[in-house]
mmCIF file of C-alpha atoms in Angstrom:
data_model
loop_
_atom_site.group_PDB
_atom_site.id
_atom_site.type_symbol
_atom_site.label_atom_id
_atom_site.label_comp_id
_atom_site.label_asym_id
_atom_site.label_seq_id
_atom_site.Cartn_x
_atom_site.Cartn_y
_atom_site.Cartn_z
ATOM 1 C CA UNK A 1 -2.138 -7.299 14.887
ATOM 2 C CA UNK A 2 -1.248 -8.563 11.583
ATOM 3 C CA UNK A 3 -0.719 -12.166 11.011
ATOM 4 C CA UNK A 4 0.240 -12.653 7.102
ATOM 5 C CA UNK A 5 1.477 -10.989 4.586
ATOM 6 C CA UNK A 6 1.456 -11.416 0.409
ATOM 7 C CA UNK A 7 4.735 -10.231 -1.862
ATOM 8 C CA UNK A 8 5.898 -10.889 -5.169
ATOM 9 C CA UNK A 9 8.842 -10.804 -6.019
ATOM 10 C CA UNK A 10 9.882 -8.200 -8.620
ATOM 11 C CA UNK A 11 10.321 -9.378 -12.250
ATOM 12 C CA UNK A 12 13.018 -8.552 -14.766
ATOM 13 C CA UNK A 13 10.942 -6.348 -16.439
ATOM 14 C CA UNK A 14 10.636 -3.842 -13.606
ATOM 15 C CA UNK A 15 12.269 -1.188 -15.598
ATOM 16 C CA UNK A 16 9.219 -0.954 -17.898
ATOM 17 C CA UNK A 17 6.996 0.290 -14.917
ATOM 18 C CA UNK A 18 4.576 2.893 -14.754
ATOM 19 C CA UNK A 19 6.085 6.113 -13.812
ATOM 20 C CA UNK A 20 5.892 9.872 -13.115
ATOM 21 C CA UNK A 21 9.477 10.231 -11.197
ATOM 22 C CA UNK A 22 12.228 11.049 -13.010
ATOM 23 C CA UNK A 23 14.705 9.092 -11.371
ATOM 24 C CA UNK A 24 15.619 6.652 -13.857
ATOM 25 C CA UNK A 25 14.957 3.298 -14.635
ATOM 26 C CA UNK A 26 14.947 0.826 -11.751
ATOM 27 C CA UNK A 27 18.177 -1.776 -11.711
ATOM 28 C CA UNK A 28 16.375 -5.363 -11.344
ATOM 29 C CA UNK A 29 19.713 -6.866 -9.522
ATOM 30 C CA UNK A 30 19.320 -3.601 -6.893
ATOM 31 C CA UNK A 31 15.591 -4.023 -6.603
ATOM 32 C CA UNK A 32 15.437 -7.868 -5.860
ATOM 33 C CA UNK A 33 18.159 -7.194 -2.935
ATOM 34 C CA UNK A 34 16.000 -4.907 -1.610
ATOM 35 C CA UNK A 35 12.765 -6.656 -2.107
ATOM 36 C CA UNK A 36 14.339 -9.910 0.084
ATOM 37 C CA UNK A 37 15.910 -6.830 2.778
ATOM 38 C CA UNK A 38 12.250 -5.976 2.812
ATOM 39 C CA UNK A 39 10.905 -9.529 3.175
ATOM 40 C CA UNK A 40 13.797 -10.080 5.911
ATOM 41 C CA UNK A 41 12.217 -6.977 7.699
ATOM 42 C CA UNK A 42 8.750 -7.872 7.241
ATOM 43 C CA UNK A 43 9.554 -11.335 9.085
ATOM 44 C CA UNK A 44 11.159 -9.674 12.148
ATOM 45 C CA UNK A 45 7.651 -8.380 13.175
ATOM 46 C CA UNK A 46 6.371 -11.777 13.777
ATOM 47 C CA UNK A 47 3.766 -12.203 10.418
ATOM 48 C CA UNK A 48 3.813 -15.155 7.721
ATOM 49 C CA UNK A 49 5.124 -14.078 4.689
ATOM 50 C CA UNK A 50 3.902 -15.788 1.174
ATOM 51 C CA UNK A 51 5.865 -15.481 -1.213
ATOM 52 C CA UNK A 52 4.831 -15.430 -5.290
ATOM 53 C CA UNK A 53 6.786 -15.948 -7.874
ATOM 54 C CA UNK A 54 7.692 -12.940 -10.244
ATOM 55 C CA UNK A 55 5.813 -12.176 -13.769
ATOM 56 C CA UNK A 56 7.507 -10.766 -16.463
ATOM 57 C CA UNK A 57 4.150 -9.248 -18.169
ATOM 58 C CA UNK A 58 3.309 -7.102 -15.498
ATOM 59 C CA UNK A 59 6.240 -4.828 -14.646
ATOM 60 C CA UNK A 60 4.270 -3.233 -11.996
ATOM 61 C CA UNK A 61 3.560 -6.719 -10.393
ATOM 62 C CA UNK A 62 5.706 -6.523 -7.498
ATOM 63 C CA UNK A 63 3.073 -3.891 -6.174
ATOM 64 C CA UNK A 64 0.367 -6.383 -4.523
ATOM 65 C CA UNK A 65 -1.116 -3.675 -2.412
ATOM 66 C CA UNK A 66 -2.860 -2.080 -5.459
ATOM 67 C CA UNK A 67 -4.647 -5.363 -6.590
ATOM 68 C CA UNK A 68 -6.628 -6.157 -3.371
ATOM 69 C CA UNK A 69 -7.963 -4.797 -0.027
ATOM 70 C CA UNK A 70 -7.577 -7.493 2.520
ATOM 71 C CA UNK A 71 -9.782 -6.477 5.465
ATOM 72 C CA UNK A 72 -11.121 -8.439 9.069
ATOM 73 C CA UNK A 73 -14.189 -9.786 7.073
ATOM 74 C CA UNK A 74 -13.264 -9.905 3.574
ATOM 75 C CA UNK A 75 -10.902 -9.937 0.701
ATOM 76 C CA UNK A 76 -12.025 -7.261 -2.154
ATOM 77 C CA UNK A 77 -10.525 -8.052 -5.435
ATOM 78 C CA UNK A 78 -9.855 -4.033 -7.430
ATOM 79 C CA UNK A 79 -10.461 -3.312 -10.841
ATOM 80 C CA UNK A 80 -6.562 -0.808 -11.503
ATOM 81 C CA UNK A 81 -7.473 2.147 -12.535
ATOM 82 C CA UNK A 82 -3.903 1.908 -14.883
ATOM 83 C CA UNK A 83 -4.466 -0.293 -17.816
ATOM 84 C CA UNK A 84 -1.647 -1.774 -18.164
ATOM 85 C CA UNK A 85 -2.064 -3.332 -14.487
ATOM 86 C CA UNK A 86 -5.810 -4.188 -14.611
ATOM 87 C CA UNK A 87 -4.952 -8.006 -15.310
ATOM 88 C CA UNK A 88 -2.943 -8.229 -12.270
ATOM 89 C CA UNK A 89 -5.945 -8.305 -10.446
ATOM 90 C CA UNK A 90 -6.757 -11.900 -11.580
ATOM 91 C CA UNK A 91 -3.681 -13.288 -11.726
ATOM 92 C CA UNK A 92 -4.359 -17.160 -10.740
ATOM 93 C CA UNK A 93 -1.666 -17.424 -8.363
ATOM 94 C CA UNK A 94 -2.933 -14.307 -6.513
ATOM 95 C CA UNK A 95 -6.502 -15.684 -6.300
ATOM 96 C CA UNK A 96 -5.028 -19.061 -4.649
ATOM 97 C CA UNK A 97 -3.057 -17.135 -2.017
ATOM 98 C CA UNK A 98 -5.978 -15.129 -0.982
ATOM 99 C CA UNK A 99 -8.483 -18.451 -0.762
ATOM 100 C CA UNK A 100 -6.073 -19.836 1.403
ATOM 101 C CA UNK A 101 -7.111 -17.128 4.232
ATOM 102 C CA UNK A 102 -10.516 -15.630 3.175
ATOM 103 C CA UNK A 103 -13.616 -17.750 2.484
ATOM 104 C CA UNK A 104 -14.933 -14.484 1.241
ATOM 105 C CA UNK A 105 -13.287 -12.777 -1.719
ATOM 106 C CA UNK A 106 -15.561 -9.887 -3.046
ATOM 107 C CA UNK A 107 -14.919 -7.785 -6.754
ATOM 108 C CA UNK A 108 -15.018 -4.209 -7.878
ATOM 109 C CA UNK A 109 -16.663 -4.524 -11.194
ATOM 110 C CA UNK A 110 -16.252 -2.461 -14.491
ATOM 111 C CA UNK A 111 -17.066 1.092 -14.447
ATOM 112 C CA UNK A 112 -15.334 0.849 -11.333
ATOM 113 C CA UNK A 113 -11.735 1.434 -10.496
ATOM 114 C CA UNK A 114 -9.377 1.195 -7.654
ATOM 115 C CA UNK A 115 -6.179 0.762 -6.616
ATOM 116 C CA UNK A 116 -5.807 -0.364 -2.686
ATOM 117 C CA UNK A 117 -3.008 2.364 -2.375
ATOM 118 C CA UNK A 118 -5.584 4.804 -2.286
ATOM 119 C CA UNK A 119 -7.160 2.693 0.626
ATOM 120 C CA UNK A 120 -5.969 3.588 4.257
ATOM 121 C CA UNK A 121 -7.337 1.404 6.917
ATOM 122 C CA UNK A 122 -8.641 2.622 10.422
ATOM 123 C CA UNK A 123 -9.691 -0.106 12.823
ATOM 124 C CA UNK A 124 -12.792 -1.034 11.234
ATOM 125 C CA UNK A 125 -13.136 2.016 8.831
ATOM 126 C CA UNK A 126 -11.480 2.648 5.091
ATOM 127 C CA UNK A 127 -10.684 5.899 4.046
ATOM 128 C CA UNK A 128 -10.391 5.961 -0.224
ATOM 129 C CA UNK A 129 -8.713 8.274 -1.991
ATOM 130 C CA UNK A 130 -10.266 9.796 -5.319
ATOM 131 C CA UNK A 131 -7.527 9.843 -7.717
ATOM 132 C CA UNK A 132 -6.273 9.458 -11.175
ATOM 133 C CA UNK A 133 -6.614 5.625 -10.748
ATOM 134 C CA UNK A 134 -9.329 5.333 -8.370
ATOM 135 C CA UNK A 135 -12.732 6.426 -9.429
ATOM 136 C CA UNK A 136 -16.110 7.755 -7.789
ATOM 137 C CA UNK A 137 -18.224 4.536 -9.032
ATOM 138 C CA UNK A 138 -14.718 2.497 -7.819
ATOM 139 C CA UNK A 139 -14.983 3.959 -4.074
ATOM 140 C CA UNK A 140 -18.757 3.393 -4.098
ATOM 141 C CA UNK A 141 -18.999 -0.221 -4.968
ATOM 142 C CA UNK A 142 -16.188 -0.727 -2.229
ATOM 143 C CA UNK A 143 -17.998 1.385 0.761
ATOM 144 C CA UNK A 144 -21.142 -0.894 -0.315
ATOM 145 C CA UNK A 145 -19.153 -4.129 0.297
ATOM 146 C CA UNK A 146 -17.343 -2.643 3.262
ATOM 147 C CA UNK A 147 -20.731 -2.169 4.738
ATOM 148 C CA UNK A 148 -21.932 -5.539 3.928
ATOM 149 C CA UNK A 149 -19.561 -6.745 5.756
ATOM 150 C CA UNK A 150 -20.204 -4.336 9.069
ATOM 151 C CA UNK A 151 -16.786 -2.467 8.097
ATOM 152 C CA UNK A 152 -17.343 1.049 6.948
ATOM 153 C CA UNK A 153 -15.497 3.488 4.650
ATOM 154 C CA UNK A 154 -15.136 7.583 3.066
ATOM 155 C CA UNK A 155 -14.328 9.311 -0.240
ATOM 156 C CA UNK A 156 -11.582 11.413 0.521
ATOM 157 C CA UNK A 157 -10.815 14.601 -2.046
ATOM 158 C CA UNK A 158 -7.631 14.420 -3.525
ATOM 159 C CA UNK A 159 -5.225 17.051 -5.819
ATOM 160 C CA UNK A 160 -1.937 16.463 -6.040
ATOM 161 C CA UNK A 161 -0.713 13.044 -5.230
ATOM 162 C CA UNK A 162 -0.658 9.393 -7.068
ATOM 163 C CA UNK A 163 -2.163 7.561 -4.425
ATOM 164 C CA UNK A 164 -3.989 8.460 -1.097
ATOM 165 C CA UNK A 165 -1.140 6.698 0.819
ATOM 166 C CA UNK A 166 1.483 8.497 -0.900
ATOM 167 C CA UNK A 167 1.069 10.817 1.852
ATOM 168 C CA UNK A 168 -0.609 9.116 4.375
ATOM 169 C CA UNK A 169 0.373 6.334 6.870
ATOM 170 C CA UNK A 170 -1.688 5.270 10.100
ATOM 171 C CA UNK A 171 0.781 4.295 12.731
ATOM 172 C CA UNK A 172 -1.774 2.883 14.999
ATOM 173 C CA UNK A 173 -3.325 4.704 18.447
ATOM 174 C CA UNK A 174 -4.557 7.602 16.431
ATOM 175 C CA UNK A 175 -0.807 8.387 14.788
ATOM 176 C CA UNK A 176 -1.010 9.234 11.413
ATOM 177 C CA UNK A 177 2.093 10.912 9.049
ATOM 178 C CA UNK A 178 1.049 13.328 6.615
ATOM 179 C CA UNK A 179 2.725 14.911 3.586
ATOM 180 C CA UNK A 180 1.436 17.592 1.156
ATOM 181 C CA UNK A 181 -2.265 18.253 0.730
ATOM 182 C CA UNK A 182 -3.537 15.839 3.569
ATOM 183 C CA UNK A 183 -1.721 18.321 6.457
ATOM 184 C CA UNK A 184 -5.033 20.466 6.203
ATOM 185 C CA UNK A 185 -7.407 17.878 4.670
ATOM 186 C CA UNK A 186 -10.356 17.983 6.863
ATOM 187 C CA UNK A 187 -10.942 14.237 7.219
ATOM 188 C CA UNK A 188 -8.178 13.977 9.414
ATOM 189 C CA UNK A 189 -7.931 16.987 11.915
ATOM 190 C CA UNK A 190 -8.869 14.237 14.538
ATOM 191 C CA UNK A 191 -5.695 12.728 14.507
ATOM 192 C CA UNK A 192 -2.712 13.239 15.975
ATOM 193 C CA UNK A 193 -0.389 14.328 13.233
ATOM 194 C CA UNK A 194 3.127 13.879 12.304
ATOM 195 C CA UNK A 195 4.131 16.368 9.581
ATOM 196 C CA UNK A 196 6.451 15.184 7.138
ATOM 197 C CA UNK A 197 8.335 18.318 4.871
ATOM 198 C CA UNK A 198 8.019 18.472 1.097
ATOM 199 C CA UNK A 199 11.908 17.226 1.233
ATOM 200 C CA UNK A 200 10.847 13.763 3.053
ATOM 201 C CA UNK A 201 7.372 13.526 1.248
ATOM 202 C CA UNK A 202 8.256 10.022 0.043
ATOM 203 C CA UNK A 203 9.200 9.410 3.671
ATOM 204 C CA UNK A 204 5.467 9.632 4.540
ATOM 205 C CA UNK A 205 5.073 6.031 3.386
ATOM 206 C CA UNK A 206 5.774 3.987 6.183
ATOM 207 C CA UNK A 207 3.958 0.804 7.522
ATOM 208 C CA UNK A 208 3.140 -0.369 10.933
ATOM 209 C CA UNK A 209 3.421 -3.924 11.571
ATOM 210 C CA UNK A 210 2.662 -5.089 15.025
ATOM 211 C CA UNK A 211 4.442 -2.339 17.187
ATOM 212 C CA UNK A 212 7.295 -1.551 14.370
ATOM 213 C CA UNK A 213 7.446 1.148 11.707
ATOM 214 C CA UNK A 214 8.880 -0.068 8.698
ATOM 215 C CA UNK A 215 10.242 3.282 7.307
ATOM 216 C CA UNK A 216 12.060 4.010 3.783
ATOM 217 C CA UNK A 217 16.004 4.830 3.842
ATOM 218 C CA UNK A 218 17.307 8.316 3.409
ATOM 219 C CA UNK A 219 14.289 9.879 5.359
ATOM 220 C CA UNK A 220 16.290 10.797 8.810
ATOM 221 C CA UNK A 221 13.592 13.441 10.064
ATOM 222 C CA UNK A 222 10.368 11.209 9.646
ATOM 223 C CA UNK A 223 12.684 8.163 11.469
ATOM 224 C CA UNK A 224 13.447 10.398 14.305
ATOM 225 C CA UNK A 225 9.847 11.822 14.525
ATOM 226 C CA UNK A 226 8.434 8.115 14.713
ATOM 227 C CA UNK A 227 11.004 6.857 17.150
ATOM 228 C CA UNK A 228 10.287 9.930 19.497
ATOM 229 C CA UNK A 229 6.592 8.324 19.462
ATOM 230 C CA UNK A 230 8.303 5.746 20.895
ATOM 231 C CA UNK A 231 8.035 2.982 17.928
ATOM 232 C CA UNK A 232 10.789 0.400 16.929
ATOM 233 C CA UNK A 233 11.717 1.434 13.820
ATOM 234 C CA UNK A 234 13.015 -1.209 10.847
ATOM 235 C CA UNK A 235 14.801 0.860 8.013
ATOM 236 C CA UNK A 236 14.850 -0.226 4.425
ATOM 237 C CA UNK A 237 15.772 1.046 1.496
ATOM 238 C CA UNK A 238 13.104 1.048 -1.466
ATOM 239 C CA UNK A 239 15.500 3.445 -3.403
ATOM 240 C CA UNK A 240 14.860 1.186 -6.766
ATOM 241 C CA UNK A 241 11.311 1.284 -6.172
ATOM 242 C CA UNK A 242 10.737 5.053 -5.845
ATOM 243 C CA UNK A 243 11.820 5.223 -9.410
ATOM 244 C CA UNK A 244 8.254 3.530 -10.227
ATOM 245 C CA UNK A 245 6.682 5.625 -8.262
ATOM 246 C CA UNK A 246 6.478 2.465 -5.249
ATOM 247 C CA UNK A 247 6.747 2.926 -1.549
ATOM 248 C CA UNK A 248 6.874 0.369 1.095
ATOM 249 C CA UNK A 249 3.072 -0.041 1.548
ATOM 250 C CA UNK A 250 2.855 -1.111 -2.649
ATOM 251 C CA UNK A 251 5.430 -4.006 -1.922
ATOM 252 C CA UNK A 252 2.667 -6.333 0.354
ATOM 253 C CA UNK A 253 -0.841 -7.048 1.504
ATOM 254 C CA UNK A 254 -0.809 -7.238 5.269
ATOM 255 C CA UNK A 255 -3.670 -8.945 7.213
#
């Protein structure tokens, strides 16, 4: 069960973020509703939800998932693999948040990178994605704190998307949803998966808090396909934030 979670709320500079969709640039007004529709959601499943305050140099800041892992034992601070986003990590305000539950905070140090996004969690195991922003040396110096902690973790191949939860989500009792190149990844032929079509790929990112699915607007065959697993389903739209390449997962750190 989950317990707390950490947001930040989007700055005005959100339209300068990092991006590979070509949707546009994201309307701050639009995206601020919808980050307090998500906070409103994320409160309905029972967690405490800290909120901090937006920053205007980081346009990507809004995504908290990338700059941690929060896990049972430990808090692990990443190292971004995008440049621009690589000071988020020690942003002071971040640090204090994080003290304020973990006596332990751990780093990934330089040649390392990671983003947490490429991080899924499995009970007690981590499965990390190797991608364009999370690198070999990255994934190793996290499976080595993992394990010093008595948590454990795997490199998982990847091709084609930004992040390994891009097309991943673990739903809890061996559910997971899977999009694009993870429907016939090896690593995860043991579970019990939900397929989630090209058209709906962004769909795939969906987060389980404490018996709900939190799932994106606009994605009516992955809803239907977790409510037939018999979930409760919250719906909210992250429309602004798909334009910056964010899903629901980037918008908190859940412990």
């Amino acid at each position: 069960m989950f317990k707390n979670v950490i947001v930040r709320v989007p700055s005005k500079t959100i339209s300068e973020g990092l991006t590979s969709a070509d949707e546009g640039k994201p309307i701050y007004e639009k995206a601020l509703v919808q980050h307090e529709n998500y906070v409103s959601a994320l409160t309905k499943t029972g967690v405490n939800v800290t909120v901090l305050g937006p920053e205007d140099d980081f346009p990507d800041s809004c995504f908290v998932e990338d700059v941690a892992l929060c896990t049972s034992k430990c808090a692990i601070i990443t190292r971004p693999g995008a440049l621009s986003r690589r000071k988020e990590a020690a942003l002071p305000d971040m640090l204090e948040a994080l003290q304020k539950f973990y006596d332990t905070i751990e780093y990934i140090e330089d040649p390392g990178t990671i983003e947490a996004g490429d991080i899924m969690m499995v009970g007690d195991h981590f499965y990390i994605g190797l991608s364009a922003r999370t690198n070999e040396e990255g994934a190793k110096q996290m499976i080595a704190i993992l394990e010093k902690h008595g948590l454990s973790g795997q490199m998982v191949e990847m091709k084609e998307m930004l992040h390994l939860k891009t097309g991943l989500a673990y739903l809890e009792n061996n559910n997971l949803l899977v999009a694009g190149e993870f429907k016939t990844a090896p690593e995860f032929k043991d579970f019990n998966k939900i397929e989630v079509e090209i058209s709906e790929a962004y769909g795939a990112n969906c987060i389980w808090m404490n018996g709900y699915v939190i799932v994106p607007e606009g994605y009516p065959n992955v809803q239907q396909k977790i409510e037939a697993l018999g979930y409760k389903v919250l719906v909210v739209d992250t429309s602004e934030y798909r334009k910056i390449d964010g899903g629901l997962s980037c918008l908190s750190l859940r412990f």
